[in-house]
PDB file of C-alpha atoms in Angstrom:
ATOM      1  CA  MET A 541     185.992  95.934  99.862  1.00 49.00           C
ATOM      2  CA  GLY A 542     184.669  96.538 103.375  1.00 48.00           C
ATOM      3  CA  THR A 543     182.466  94.184 105.291  1.00 43.00           C
ATOM      4  CA  PRO A 544     178.811  95.034 104.618  1.00 44.00           C
ATOM      5  CA  ASP A 545     176.816  96.287 107.540  1.00 48.00           C
ATOM      6  CA  ILE A 546     174.679  93.575 109.098  1.00 42.00           C
ATOM      7  CA  PRO A 547     171.201  94.873 109.794  1.00 44.00           C
ATOM      8  CA  PRO A 548     169.963  94.541 113.360  1.00 42.00           C
ATOM      9  CA  PRO A 549     167.556  91.704 114.051  1.00 42.00           C
ATOM     10  CA  PRO A 550     163.908  92.662 113.608  1.00 45.00           C
ATOM     11  CA  ARG A 551     161.983  93.739 116.646  1.00 46.00           C
ATOM     12  CA  PRO A 552     159.510  91.184 117.945  1.00 47.00           C
ATOM     13  CA  GLY A 553     156.018  91.729 116.614  1.00 48.00           C
ATOM     14  CA  PRO A 554     153.146  92.898 118.831  1.00 45.00           C
ATOM     15  CA  LEU A 555     151.857  89.375 119.451  1.00 43.00           C
ATOM     16  CA  ALA A 556     155.338  88.132 120.420  1.00 43.00           C
ATOM     17  CA  ARG A 557     155.698  91.040 122.851  1.00 44.00           C
ATOM     18  CA  VAL A 558     152.270  90.320 124.356  1.00 41.00           C
ATOM     19  CA  ARG A 559     153.186  86.648 124.801  1.00 44.00           C
ATOM     20  CA  HIS A 560     156.479  87.571 126.512  1.00 41.00           C
ATOM     21  CA  TRP A 561     154.719  90.001 128.857  1.00 43.00           C
ATOM     22  CA  HIS A 562     151.959  87.468 129.555  1.00 44.00           C
ATOM     23  CA  ARG A 563     154.502  84.780 130.573  1.00 44.00           C
ATOM     24  CA  THR A 564     156.087  87.130 133.139  1.00 41.00           C
ATOM     25  CA  LEU A 565     152.807  87.505 135.058  1.00 48.00           C
ATOM     26  CA  GLY A 566     152.088  85.330 138.067  1.00 49.00           C
ATOM     27  CA  THR A 567     148.886  83.342 138.290  1.00 47.00           C
ATOM     28  CA  GLY A 568     147.147  85.889 140.498  1.00 49.00           C
ATOM     29  CA  ASN A 569     148.015  88.764 138.196  1.00 50.00           C
ATOM     30  CA  ARG A 570     146.896  86.829 135.128  1.00 51.00           C
ATOM     31  CA  LEU A 571     143.526  85.978 136.647  1.00 50.00           C
ATOM     32  CA  ALA A 572     143.106  89.618 137.695  1.00 50.00           C
ATOM     33  CA  LEU A 573     143.808  90.629 134.104  1.00 51.00           C
ATOM     34  CA  TYR A 574     141.216  88.200 132.755  1.00 47.00           C
ATOM     35  CA  ALA A 575     138.645  89.455 135.255  1.00 47.00           C
ATOM     36  CA  LEU A 576     139.345  93.001 134.101  1.00 45.00           C
ATOM     37  CA  VAL A 577     138.793  91.932 130.500  1.00 43.00           C
ATOM     38  CA  LEU A 578     135.440  90.430 131.422  1.00 42.00           C
ATOM     39  CA  THR A 579     134.214  93.523 133.287  1.00 42.00           C
ATOM     40  CA  ALA A 580     135.735  96.356 131.248  1.00 43.00           C
ATOM     41  CA  GLY A 581     133.643  98.221 128.678  1.00 38.00           C
ATOM     42  CA  GLY A 582     134.032 100.148 125.465  1.00 38.00           C
ATOM     43  CA  LEU A 583     136.827  99.390 123.001  1.00 36.00           C
ATOM     44  CA  VAL A 584     139.147  97.859 125.588  1.00 38.00           C
ATOM     45  CA  VAL A 585     137.244  94.572 125.727  1.00 37.00           C
ATOM     46  CA  PRO A 586     137.456  93.615 122.024  1.00 36.00           C
ATOM     47  CA  LEU A 587     141.093  94.760 121.876  1.00 33.00           C
ATOM     48  CA  VAL A 588     142.327  92.761 124.851  1.00 38.00           C
ATOM     49  CA  ALA A 589     140.034  89.818 124.139  1.00 37.00           C
ATOM     50  CA  ALA A 590     141.391  89.643 120.589  1.00 34.00           C
ATOM     51  CA  GLY A 591     144.931  89.391 121.967  1.00 36.00           C
ATOM     52  CA  TRP A 592     143.850  86.639 124.392  1.00 39.00           C
ATOM     53  CA  THR A 593     142.167  84.726 121.562  1.00 36.00           C
ATOM     54  CA  ALA A 594     145.312  84.970 119.441  1.00 36.00           C
ATOM     55  CA  LEU A 595     147.286  83.531 122.326  1.00 42.00           C
ATOM     56  CA  THR A 596     145.067  80.609 123.226  1.00 48.00           C
ATOM     57  CA  GLY A 597     142.382  79.978 120.632  1.00 50.00           C
ATOM     58  CA  PRO A 598     138.754  80.928 120.086  1.00 54.00           C
ATOM     59  CA  GLY A 599     136.853  78.652 122.468  1.00 62.00           C
ATOM     60  CA  VAL A 600     138.601  78.631 125.824  1.00 77.00           C
ATOM     61  CA  GLY A 601     141.664  80.124 127.442  1.00 88.00           C
ATOM     62  CA  VAL A 602     144.013  77.638 129.138  1.00 92.00           C
ATOM     63  CA  LEU A 603     146.731  78.910 131.485  1.00 93.00           C
ATOM     64  CA  VAL A 604     149.399  76.640 132.994  1.00 95.00           C
ATOM     65  CA  ASP A 605     151.656  78.179 135.641  1.00 93.00           C
ATOM     66  CA  GLN A 606     154.395  75.844 136.887  1.00 93.00           C
ATOM     67  CA  SER A 607     155.349  76.660 140.474  1.00 91.00           C
ATOM     68  CA  ASP A 608     159.027  77.619 140.588  1.00 90.00           C
ATOM     69  CA  SER A 609     158.792  79.347 143.935  1.00 81.00           C
ATOM     70  CA  ALA A 610     161.894  79.398 146.118  1.00 76.00           C
ATOM     71  CA  CYS A 611     159.542  79.416 149.090  1.00 79.00           C
ATOM     72  CA  GLU A 612     157.857  76.084 148.269  1.00 81.00           C
ATOM     73  CA  SER A 613     160.013  74.060 145.877  1.00 88.00           C
ATOM     74  CA  VAL A 614     162.808  71.622 146.642  1.00 92.00           C
ATOM     75  CA  TRP A 615     165.469  71.512 143.935  1.00 94.00           C
ATOM     76  CA  THR A 616     168.279  69.224 142.854  1.00 95.00           C
ATOM     77  CA  VAL A 617     171.361  71.220 141.866  1.00 94.00           C
ATOM     78  CA  PRO A 618     173.289  69.168 139.255  1.00 95.00           C
ATOM     79  CA  PRO A 619     177.108  68.949 139.409  1.00 95.00           C
ATOM     80  CA  GLY A 620     178.808  72.016 137.991  1.00 94.00           C
ATOM     81  CA  ASN A 621     176.098  74.333 139.290  1.00 92.00           C
ATOM     82  CA  GLU A 622     176.970  74.282 142.978  1.00 90.00           C
ATOM     83  CA  GLU A 623     177.206  78.074 143.100  1.00 89.00           C
ATOM     84  CA  LEU A 624     173.442  78.209 142.631  1.00 88.00           C
ATOM     85  CA  ALA A 625     172.758  76.440 145.936  1.00 86.00           C
ATOM     86  CA  ALA A 626     173.251  79.626 147.951  1.00 83.00           C
ATOM     87  CA  GLU A 627     171.449  81.758 145.394  1.00 84.00           C
ATOM     88  CA  VAL A 628     168.296  79.627 145.254  1.00 83.00           C
ATOM     89  CA  GLY A 629     167.504  80.116 148.920  1.00 71.00           C
ATOM     90  CA  ALA A 630     168.073  83.854 148.683  1.00 71.00           C
ATOM     91  CA  ASN A 631     166.324  84.325 145.341  1.00 62.00           C
ATOM     92  CA  THR A 632     162.588  84.955 145.509  1.00 60.00           C
ATOM     93  CA  ASP A 633     162.314  85.828 141.800  1.00 76.00           C
ATOM     94  CA  ALA A 634     160.511  82.847 140.295  1.00 81.00           C
ATOM     95  CA  ARG A 635     161.424  84.013 136.782  1.00 87.00           C
ATOM     96  CA  GLN A 636     165.136  83.528 137.488  1.00 88.00           C
ATOM     97  CA  LEU A 637     164.518  80.078 138.943  1.00 90.00           C
ATOM     98  CA  THR A 638     162.446  79.233 135.864  1.00 91.00           C
ATOM     99  CA  ARG A 639     165.331  80.235 133.582  1.00 91.00           C
ATOM    100  CA  TRP A 640     167.782  78.084 135.551  1.00 92.00           C
ATOM    101  CA  ALA A 641     165.374  75.133 135.453  1.00 92.00           C
ATOM    102  CA  ARG A 642     164.874  75.452 131.690  1.00 92.00           C
ATOM    103  CA  ASP A 643     168.655  75.566 131.230  1.00 93.00           C
ATOM    104  CA  GLY A 644     168.990  72.323 133.221  1.00 93.00           C
ATOM    105  CA  ARG A 645     170.813  74.019 136.077  1.00 94.00           C
ATOM    106  CA  LEU A 646     168.038  73.166 138.544  1.00 94.00           C
ATOM    107  CA  VAL A 647     165.576  70.256 138.621  1.00 96.00           C
ATOM    108  CA  HIS A 648     162.420  70.023 140.705  1.00 96.00           C
ATOM    109  CA  ARG A 649     162.945  67.371 143.371  1.00 97.00           C
ATOM    110  CA  ASP A 650     160.346  64.959 144.805  1.00 97.00           C
ATOM    111  CA  ASP A 651     157.314  66.781 143.385  1.00 97.00           C
ATOM    112  CA  LEU A 652     156.291  69.498 140.955  1.00 97.00           C
ATOM    113  CA  ARG A 653     153.163  71.650 141.102  1.00 96.00           C
ATOM    114  CA  ALA A 654     151.401  73.514 138.329  1.00 96.00           C
ATOM    115  CA  ALA A 655     148.329  75.731 138.635  1.00 94.00           C
ATOM    116  CA  VAL A 656     145.917  75.210 135.736  1.00 95.00           C
ATOM    117  CA  SER A 657     143.198  77.753 134.917  1.00 93.00           C
ATOM    118  CA  LEU A 658     140.541  77.676 132.203  1.00 93.00           C
ATOM    119  CA  ARG A 659     138.346  80.537 131.032  1.00 92.00           C
ATOM    120  CA  SER A 660     135.303  79.987 128.851  1.00 91.00           C
ATOM    121  CA  ARG A 661     134.220  82.602 126.343  1.00 87.00           C
ATOM    122  CA  ASP A 662     130.762  83.450 125.015  1.00 88.00           C
ATOM    123  CA  SER A 663     129.208  80.032 125.609  1.00 91.00           C
ATOM    124  CA  PRO A 664     129.523  77.294 128.242  1.00 94.00           C
ATOM    125  CA  ILE A 665     132.008  74.465 127.844  1.00 94.00           C
ATOM    126  CA  GLU A 666     132.176  71.016 129.367  1.00 96.00           C
ATOM    127  CA  ILE A 667     135.523  69.888 130.767  1.00 96.00           C
ATOM    128  CA  ARG A 668     135.342  66.185 130.039  1.00 96.00           C
ATOM    129  CA  ASP A 669     138.639  64.555 130.895  1.00 97.00           C
ATOM    130  CA  LEU A 670     142.196  64.948 132.108  1.00 98.00           C
ATOM    131  CA  SER A 671     145.007  62.497 131.401  1.00 98.00           C
ATOM    132  CA  ILE A 672     148.654  62.176 132.430  1.00 98.00           C
ATOM    133  CA  THR A 673     151.452  60.961 130.142  1.00 98.00           C
ATOM    134  CA  VAL A 674     154.938  60.002 131.355  1.00 98.00           C
ATOM    135  CA  LEU A 675     157.197  60.889 128.427  1.00 98.00           C
ATOM    136  CA  SER A 676     160.528  59.594 129.745  1.00 98.00           C
ATOM    137  CA  ARG A 677     161.953  57.936 132.837  1.00 98.00           C
ATOM    138  CA  THR A 678     165.658  57.693 133.721  1.00 98.00           C
ATOM    139  CA  ASP A 679     167.841  57.350 136.807  1.00 98.00           C
ATOM    140  CA  PRO A 680     167.503  60.217 139.274  1.00 98.00           C
ATOM    141  CA  ALA A 681     169.497  63.335 138.423  1.00 97.00           C
ATOM    142  CA  ALA A 682     172.740  63.684 140.371  1.00 96.00           C
ATOM    143  CA  GLY A 683     173.192  66.608 142.723  1.00 95.00           C
ATOM    144  CA  GLY A 684     172.463  67.970 146.158  1.00 92.00           C
ATOM    145  CA  ALA A 685     169.168  69.301 147.462  1.00 92.00           C
ATOM    146  CA  VAL A 686     168.302  72.903 148.257  1.00 89.00           C
ATOM    147  CA  GLY A 687     165.080  74.502 149.518  1.00 80.00           C
ATOM    148  CA  PRO A 688     162.410  75.219 150.237  1.00 76.00           C
ATOM    149  CA  GLY A 689     163.039  78.698 151.585  1.00 66.00           C
ATOM    150  CA  GLY A 690     159.870  78.901 153.687  1.00 62.00           C
ATOM    151  CA  CYS A 691     159.307  82.581 153.002  1.00 66.00           C
ATOM    152  CA  GLY A 692     155.995  82.759 154.836  1.00 57.00           C
ATOM    153  CA  GLY A 693     153.549  85.623 154.672  1.00 51.00           C
ATOM    154  CA  GLY A 694     150.401  85.962 152.630  1.00 49.00           C
ATOM    155  CA  GLU A 695     147.302  83.836 152.481  1.00 52.00           C
ATOM    156  CA  PRO A 696     147.220  80.702 150.312  1.00 52.00           C
ATOM    157  CA  ASP A 697     145.356  80.910 147.020  1.00 53.00           C
ATOM    158  CA  ASP A 698     141.845  79.475 146.936  1.00 59.00           C
ATOM    159  CA  GLU A 699     142.575  76.375 144.860  1.00 56.00           C
ATOM    160  CA  PRO A 700     140.251  73.715 146.257  1.00 74.00           C
ATOM    161  CA  ASP A 701     140.700  71.075 143.539  1.00 94.00           C
ATOM    162  CA  PHE A 702     143.845  68.969 143.209  1.00 96.00           C
ATOM    163  CA  VAL A 703     145.124  66.175 141.011  1.00 97.00           C
ATOM    164  CA  VAL A 704     148.056  64.374 142.670  1.00 97.00           C
ATOM    165  CA  VAL A 705     149.838  61.707 140.620  1.00 98.00           C
ATOM    166  CA  ASP A 706     152.457  59.154 141.661  1.00 98.00           C
ATOM    167  CA  LEU A 707     154.349  59.103 138.368  1.00 98.00           C
ATOM    168  CA  ASP A 708     156.499  56.050 139.155  1.00 98.00           C
ATOM    169  CA  THR A 709     153.621  53.595 138.667  1.00 96.00           C
ATOM    170  CA  LEU A 710     152.462  54.891 135.266  1.00 98.00           C
ATOM    171  CA  PRO A 711     153.532  53.334 131.937  1.00 97.00           C
ATOM    172  CA  VAL A 712     155.820  55.395 129.702  1.00 98.00           C
ATOM    173  CA  GLY A 713     154.205  56.844 126.585  1.00 98.00           C
ATOM    174  CA  ALA A 714     150.573  56.078 127.459  1.00 98.00           C
ATOM    175  CA  GLU A 715     147.839  58.569 128.364  1.00 97.00           C
ATOM    176  CA  VAL A 716     146.413  57.618 131.747  1.00 98.00           C
ATOM    177  CA  PRO A 717     142.958  59.135 132.466  1.00 97.00           C
ATOM    178  CA  VAL A 718     142.141  60.753 135.770  1.00 96.00           C
ATOM    179  CA  SER A 719     139.342  58.197 136.230  1.00 95.00           C
ATOM    180  CA  TYR A 720     142.041  55.510 136.592  1.00 95.00           C
ATOM    181  CA  LEU A 721     144.046  57.647 139.007  1.00 96.00           C
ATOM    182  CA  GLN A 722     140.963  58.023 141.190  1.00 95.00           C
ATOM    183  CA  THR A 723     140.384  54.275 141.482  1.00 96.00           C
ATOM    184  CA  SER A 724     143.820  52.606 141.267  1.00 97.00           C
ATOM    185  CA  ASP A 725     145.251  51.068 144.422  1.00 97.00           C
ATOM    186  CA  GLN A 726     148.690  52.288 143.279  1.00 97.00           C
ATOM    187  CA  GLN A 727     147.466  55.885 143.491  1.00 98.00           C
ATOM    188  CA  ALA A 728     145.866  55.616 146.951  1.00 97.00           C
ATOM    189  CA  GLU A 729     148.554  57.696 148.699  1.00 97.00           C
ATOM    190  CA  ALA A 730     148.332  60.338 145.982  1.00 97.00           C
ATOM    191  CA  ARG A 731     144.554  60.577 146.427  1.00 96.00           C
ATOM    192  CA  ALA A 732     144.978  60.887 150.181  1.00 96.00           C
ATOM    193  CA  LEU A 733     147.342  63.820 149.657  1.00 95.00           C
ATOM    194  CA  ALA A 734     144.850  65.484 147.301  1.00 95.00           C
ATOM    195  CA  ASP A 735     142.170  65.172 149.972  1.00 93.00           C
ATOM    196  CA  GLU A 736     144.566  66.621 152.540  1.00 93.00           C
ATOM    197  CA  LEU A 737     145.399  69.597 150.320  1.00 92.00           C
ATOM    198  CA  GLY A 738     141.818  70.335 149.276  1.00 92.00           C
ATOM    199  CA  GLU A 739     139.503  68.257 147.120  1.00 91.00           C
ATOM    200  CA  GLN A 740     140.065  65.844 144.265  1.00 93.00           C
ATOM    201  CA  ILE A 741     139.032  67.089 140.848  1.00 94.00           C
ATOM    202  CA  THR A 742     135.569  66.017 139.669  1.00 93.00           C
ATOM    203  CA  LEU A 743     134.914  65.541 135.949  1.00 95.00           C
ATOM    204  CA  PRO A 744     132.969  66.086 133.771  1.00 96.00           C
ATOM    205  CA  ARG A 745     132.356  69.685 134.808  1.00 96.00           C
ATOM    206  CA  THR A 746     130.345  72.408 133.054  1.00 96.00           C
ATOM    207  CA  LEU A 747     131.956  75.844 132.988  1.00 95.00           C
ATOM    208  CA  PRO A 748     129.437  78.656 132.405  1.00 95.00           C
ATOM    209  CA  ALA A 749     130.087  81.288 129.754  1.00 93.00           C
ATOM    210  CA  GLN A 750     132.813  83.800 130.648  1.00 92.00           C
ATOM    211  CA  ASP A 751     133.757  81.980 133.819  1.00 94.00           C
ATOM    212  CA  PHE A 752     136.930  80.531 135.360  1.00 92.00           C
ATOM    213  CA  TYR A 753     137.898  77.163 136.787  1.00 94.00           C
ATOM    214  CA  SER A 754     141.241  76.394 138.437  1.00 94.00           C
ATOM    215  CA  PHE A 755     142.921  73.330 139.868  1.00 96.00           C
ATOM    216  CA  THR A 756     146.422  72.332 140.938  1.00 96.00           C
ATOM    217  CA  LEU A 757     148.301  69.491 139.262  1.00 97.00           C
ATOM    218  CA  VAL A 758     150.961  67.709 141.348  1.00 97.00           C
ATOM    219  CA  GLY A 759     153.357  65.100 139.940  1.00 98.00           C
ATOM    220  CA  ARG A 760     155.481  63.070 142.395  1.00 98.00           C
ATOM    221  CA  THR A 761     158.390  60.657 142.023  1.00 98.00           C
ATOM    222  CA  ALA A 762     160.383  58.613 144.528  1.00 97.00           C
ATOM    223  CA  ALA A 763     162.641  56.673 142.145  1.00 98.00           C
ATOM    224  CA  TYR A 764     163.290  58.398 138.781  1.00 98.00           C
ATOM    225  CA  ASP A 765     164.058  61.510 136.788  1.00 98.00           C
ATOM    226  CA  THR A 766     160.740  61.900 134.981  1.00 98.00           C
ATOM    227  CA  GLU A 767     159.450  64.086 132.168  1.00 98.00           C
ATOM    228  CA  TRP A 768     155.672  64.228 131.859  1.00 98.00           C
ATOM    229  CA  GLN A 769     152.713  66.261 130.656  1.00 98.00           C
ATOM    230  CA  ALA A 770     148.941  66.320 130.970  1.00 98.00           C
ATOM    231  CA  THR A 771     146.146  66.659 128.414  1.00 97.00           C
ATOM    232  CA  ILE A 772     142.781  68.237 129.084  1.00 96.00           C
ATOM    233  CA  THR A 773     139.726  67.454 126.940  1.00 96.00           C
ATOM    234  CA  TRP A 774     136.751  69.815 126.626  1.00 94.00           C
ATOM    235  CA  TRP A 775     133.603  70.188 124.523  1.00 93.00           C
ATOM    236  CA  ASP A 776     132.234  73.484 123.182  1.00 90.00           C
ATOM    237  CA  GLY A 777     128.785  72.137 122.317  1.00 89.00           C
ATOM    238  CA  GLU A 778     129.794  71.167 118.785  1.00 90.00           C
ATOM    239  CA  GLU A 779     133.343  69.793 118.815  1.00 92.00           C
ATOM    240  CA  VAL A 780     135.672  68.046 121.239  1.00 94.00           C
ATOM    241  CA  HIS A 781     139.036  69.768 121.795  1.00 93.00           C
ATOM    242  CA  THR A 782     142.258  68.846 123.586  1.00 94.00           C
ATOM    243  CA  ASP A 783     145.007  71.030 125.061  1.00 95.00           C
ATOM    244  CA  VAL A 784     148.409  69.907 126.319  1.00 96.00           C
ATOM    245  CA  LEU A 785     149.350  71.096 129.807  1.00 97.00           C
ATOM    246  CA  ASP A 786     153.109  71.547 130.167  1.00 96.00           C
ATOM    247  CA  ASP A 787     155.795  74.104 131.010  1.00 94.00           C
ATOM    248  CA  ASP A 788     155.280  76.577 128.156  1.00 91.00           C
ATOM    249  CA  GLY A 789     155.945  73.961 125.470  1.00 94.00           C
ATOM    250  CA  ARG A 790     158.434  71.923 127.518  1.00 95.00           C
ATOM    251  CA  PRO A 791     157.621  68.767 129.495  1.00 97.00           C
ATOM    252  CA  PHE A 792     157.284  69.020 133.233  1.00 97.00           C
ATOM    253  CA  ARG A 793     160.388  67.516 134.841  1.00 97.00           C
ATOM    254  CA  VAL A 794     160.841  66.209 138.379  1.00 98.00           C
ATOM    255  CA  THR A 795     163.536  63.982 139.859  1.00 98.00           C
ATOM    256  CA  ALA A 796     163.842  61.750 142.879  1.00 98.00           C
ATOM    257  CA  PRO A 797     166.876  62.078 145.182  1.00 95.00           C
ATOM    258  CA  ASN A 798     169.901  60.298 143.694  1.00 89.00           C
TER     259      ASN A 798
END
């Protein structure tokens, strides 16, 4: 008796395809898309808005875009992946660098940046708090350094608010609120860098209906290989909500030089 034919795997559903397409967009393109949704008319608005709601929930849209740019990032290349060292400098496709990072073939070195954007819907929200959690801390990852490429060109994005965190001083497994980061002596150098880059985040903050707010989250380490995430807390006028800020369901990871 012959081997029965194995049916092909099912095609991803519409929502899965939308999510995949959405993840391939850069921050600028995503914000342009959201602005189009807000200003478009007719049937397009409820159609696209329904897809956005399915992706992120009914009250607010939260977008986290980890910076994997070859132009700005410094990477550790672990042993066994030395062939990537030449490719990283020549590769300006952030999606490829993201795939290598998620496969453990590259690790952000010294610091990691993530752009965070929130969009309110039909009513205002209040962004109440932001906290940082160090999930794990080990010896620095082995490997040589590569980058940044220094591509140049283009004007920097208008991202005036920054949260810079020295991860080495935080306890493992505890949520540390931004209010502590903005007063702790151990975070003084991090605050100075935030002021140099733009402005420190100010919370609580009211976000008007159908509006955007963006800030940049920077995690730094000088001694460890660290996995971490952030949590943002917001209020819709009736309930308090929290959203985890990470690398598309994976912890942020950054290592010190070994």
